[in-house]
Amino acid sequence: MIEREIAPLLLRRFEQYPIVTVTGPRQSGKTTLCRTTFPDLPYVNLEAHHVREAAVADPVRFLAQFPDGAVLDEIQNAPDLPSYLQVLVDEERRNGLFVLTGSEQFGLTNTLSQSLAGRTALLRLWPFSLAELRRAGAEGDVDGVLYSGCFPRVHAEGIDPTAAMADYCSTYVERDARRIGNISNHSAFRRFLGLCAGRVGQLVNLSNLAGDTGVAHSTIAGWLNVLEASDIVFRLQPHFANTRKRLTKSPKLYFVDVGLAGYLIGIRSPEQLRTHPLRGALFENAAVVEAVKHSHNHARYAELSFFRTADGLECDLLYPTPAGLAAVEIKSGSTPAGGWFDGLRRVRRTVPGVAAAAIVYGGAEPQARGDATAVPLGSFGALLADLDTLSPPPAPGVDLEPRERERP
């Protein structure tokens, strides 16, 4: 069993709160995480019809079965249960009782924020990080990662990635999207999915998407919100620096799992990626989502962003550290080029507060040039961990090296 990076954080929060709730995309491993982290807690699956009926019909009696807590899986199937949990934990007045899991597609966070405010810690589990992927036995080559993605079940059970992504689309993506968004134009929505996958790493342009899909601008805006609510895509917001340059205000689009994006644009083998025109975009997607996973797995909750000016100066990712921003460029090439480092130097001169710079690239060995480091994609998580330990800048007016007082 692969130990998830978020497991130590889950244990800490369980000691600090009476309830811990784990949300995240479907098939990200929430159930497995909670059952392996808390093997001594009773496990209850509210997807099971008879269990759900008991919880809905008589919540008090249902919860009385678990005086020392339990793992309650798919809590959204019993929407009134959190209110009864609130009463129970207020009476017990002790931490470490219940672990809840559920999918954000059902508005779980909003429900729990109303009924369990201050009583539950909220954690978000993403698919495997690249380090977890290696521990699962996946080969570390870039094209293999871009093709197979990071859903745990694909790697734990050796499922063909193409078949897994096809099942995921039909079972979750289209079904959840239709339910949440009440989508009736199924063929247009499938076309929209493919167009989004073909635009990973690009600025969101609703008008262009609407024109290419053949539906109204407002429909595209609603469908994109549905994909975000379904944990299929996310938008990376631009960084607004205090600079005289005109800055891009539109977010960039990425998929939660790069393998799903590749499937939607027709990738059916790792070999296809070697010469595919969107290989660089998929590589960027993989790197950005790795930073998002790291942030959530280690309770950093960093406000990730990108930087772009109207005259073309760009930085793919700005990652907050204790010392300031880390500027990260993402390049799929396997050989570092001098121009990559030149661009980072321009960013450091332009964006206030940049304290470190790095390049994530498609090669195999770390390389350092001046004040920037180039690391392979598989080492990006370790680099982020190092960035998290940077020392904060000294407070204004503090002299770190006080000079000896002059003798009279």
PDB file of N, CA and C in Angstrom, residues 6 14 47 57 60 83 85 95 103 117 142 175 252 260 272 277 283 286 331 364 405-406:
ATOM      1  N   ILE A   6      -0.038  13.107   2.279  1.00  0.00           N
ATOM      2  CA  ILE A   6      -0.922  13.884   3.152  1.00  0.00           C
ATOM      3  C   ILE A   6      -1.240  13.158   4.459  1.00  0.00           C
ATOM      4  N   PHE A  14      -6.537  15.076  12.905  1.00  0.00           N
ATOM      5  CA  PHE A  14      -7.422  14.198  13.668  1.00  0.00           C
ATOM      6  C   PHE A  14      -7.212  14.380  15.168  1.00  0.00           C
ATOM      7  N   GLU A  47     -22.540   4.809   0.423  1.00  0.00           N
ATOM      8  CA  GLU A  47     -23.012   4.476  -0.921  1.00  0.00           C
ATOM      9  C   GLU A  47     -23.913   3.240  -0.885  1.00  0.00           C
ATOM     10  N   ALA A  57     -32.977   7.552   7.822  1.00  0.00           N
ATOM     11  CA  ALA A  57     -34.223   7.323   8.562  1.00  0.00           C
ATOM     12  C   ALA A  57     -34.083   7.657  10.040  1.00  0.00           C
ATOM     13  N   VAL A  60     -29.817   9.574  14.729  1.00  0.00           N
ATOM     14  CA  VAL A  60     -29.350   9.449  16.115  1.00  0.00           C
ATOM     15  C   VAL A  60     -29.006   7.997  16.420  1.00  0.00           C
ATOM     16  N   SER A  83     -25.476  17.638  10.657  1.00  0.00           N
ATOM     17  CA  SER A  83     -26.142  18.375  11.737  1.00  0.00           C
ATOM     18  C   SER A  83     -26.198  17.545  13.009  1.00  0.00           C
ATOM     19  N   LEU A  85     -24.080  15.096  13.675  1.00  0.00           N
ATOM     20  CA  LEU A  85     -22.690  14.989  14.123  1.00  0.00           C
ATOM     21  C   LEU A  85     -22.290  16.195  14.956  1.00  0.00           C
ATOM     22  N   ASN A  95     -11.485  15.339  20.750  1.00  0.00           N
ATOM     23  CA  ASN A  95     -11.021  15.270  19.374  1.00  0.00           C
ATOM     24  C   ASN A  95     -10.856  13.821  18.926  1.00  0.00           C
ATOM     25  N   SER A 103     -17.097  13.901  -2.185  1.00  0.00           N
ATOM     26  CA  SER A 103     -16.656  14.594  -3.387  1.00  0.00           C
ATOM     27  C   SER A 103     -17.215  15.996  -3.417  1.00  0.00           C
ATOM     28  N   ALA A 117     -18.981  24.061  11.282  1.00  0.00           N
ATOM     29  CA  ALA A 117     -17.993  25.145  11.368  1.00  0.00           C
ATOM     30  C   ALA A 117     -17.237  25.065  12.691  1.00  0.00           C
ATOM     31  N   VAL A 142       9.159  10.874 -18.716  1.00  0.00           N
ATOM     32  CA  VAL A 142       8.198  11.964 -18.822  1.00  0.00           C
ATOM     33  C   VAL A 142       6.985  11.571 -19.658  1.00  0.00           C
ATOM     34  N   ARG A 175     -21.235  12.188 -16.607  1.00  0.00           N
ATOM     35  CA  ARG A 175     -22.382  11.989 -15.717  1.00  0.00           C
ATOM     36  C   ARG A 175     -22.493  13.104 -14.684  1.00  0.00           C
ATOM     37  N   LYS A 252      -5.269  30.989 -16.467  1.00  0.00           N
ATOM     38  CA  LYS A 252      -4.866  29.913 -17.365  1.00  0.00           C
ATOM     39  C   LYS A 252      -5.580  28.621 -16.959  1.00  0.00           C
ATOM     40  N   LEU A 260      -5.844  12.531 -18.202  1.00  0.00           N
ATOM     41  CA  LEU A 260      -7.188  12.760 -18.733  1.00  0.00           C
ATOM     42  C   LEU A 260      -7.150  13.785 -19.856  1.00  0.00           C
ATOM     43  N   GLN A 272       3.172   8.463 -28.870  1.00  0.00           N
ATOM     44  CA  GLN A 272       2.544   9.586 -29.563  1.00  0.00           C
ATOM     45  C   GLN A 272       3.053  10.927 -29.073  1.00  0.00           C
ATOM     46  N   PRO A 277       2.375  18.057 -30.946  1.00  0.00           N
ATOM     47  CA  PRO A 277       2.527  19.514 -30.773  1.00  0.00           C
ATOM     48  C   PRO A 277       2.096  20.027 -29.410  1.00  0.00           C
ATOM     49  N   PHE A 283       3.177  18.875 -20.487  1.00  0.00           N
ATOM     50  CA  PHE A 283       4.285  18.900 -19.527  1.00  0.00           C
ATOM     51  C   PHE A 283       4.077  20.035 -18.525  1.00  0.00           C
ATOM     52  N   ALA A 286       1.425  19.076 -16.045  1.00  0.00           N
ATOM     53  CA  ALA A 286       1.923  18.146 -15.031  1.00  0.00           C
ATOM     54  C   ALA A 286       2.724  18.865 -13.948  1.00  0.00           C
ATOM     55  N   LYS A 331       9.722  23.987 -18.909  1.00  0.00           N
ATOM     56  CA  LYS A 331      10.152  23.715 -20.278  1.00  0.00           C
ATOM     57  C   LYS A 331      10.234  22.205 -20.487  1.00  0.00           C
ATOM     58  N   ALA A 364      17.105  14.830 -17.323  1.00  0.00           N
ATOM     59  CA  ALA A 364      17.239  13.827 -16.270  1.00  0.00           C
ATOM     60  C   ALA A 364      18.093  14.272 -15.089  1.00  0.00           C
ATOM     61  N   ARG A 405      30.977  48.912  17.651  1.00  0.00           N
ATOM     62  CA  ARG A 405      30.907  50.360  17.912  1.00  0.00           C
ATOM     63  C   ARG A 405      32.319  50.953  17.888  1.00  0.00           C
ATOM     64  N   GLU A 406      32.393  52.124  17.299  1.00  0.00           N
ATOM     65  CA  GLU A 406      33.691  52.793  17.234  1.00  0.00           C
ATOM     66  C   GLU A 406      34.089  53.255  18.625  1.00  0.00           C
TER      67      GLU A 406
END
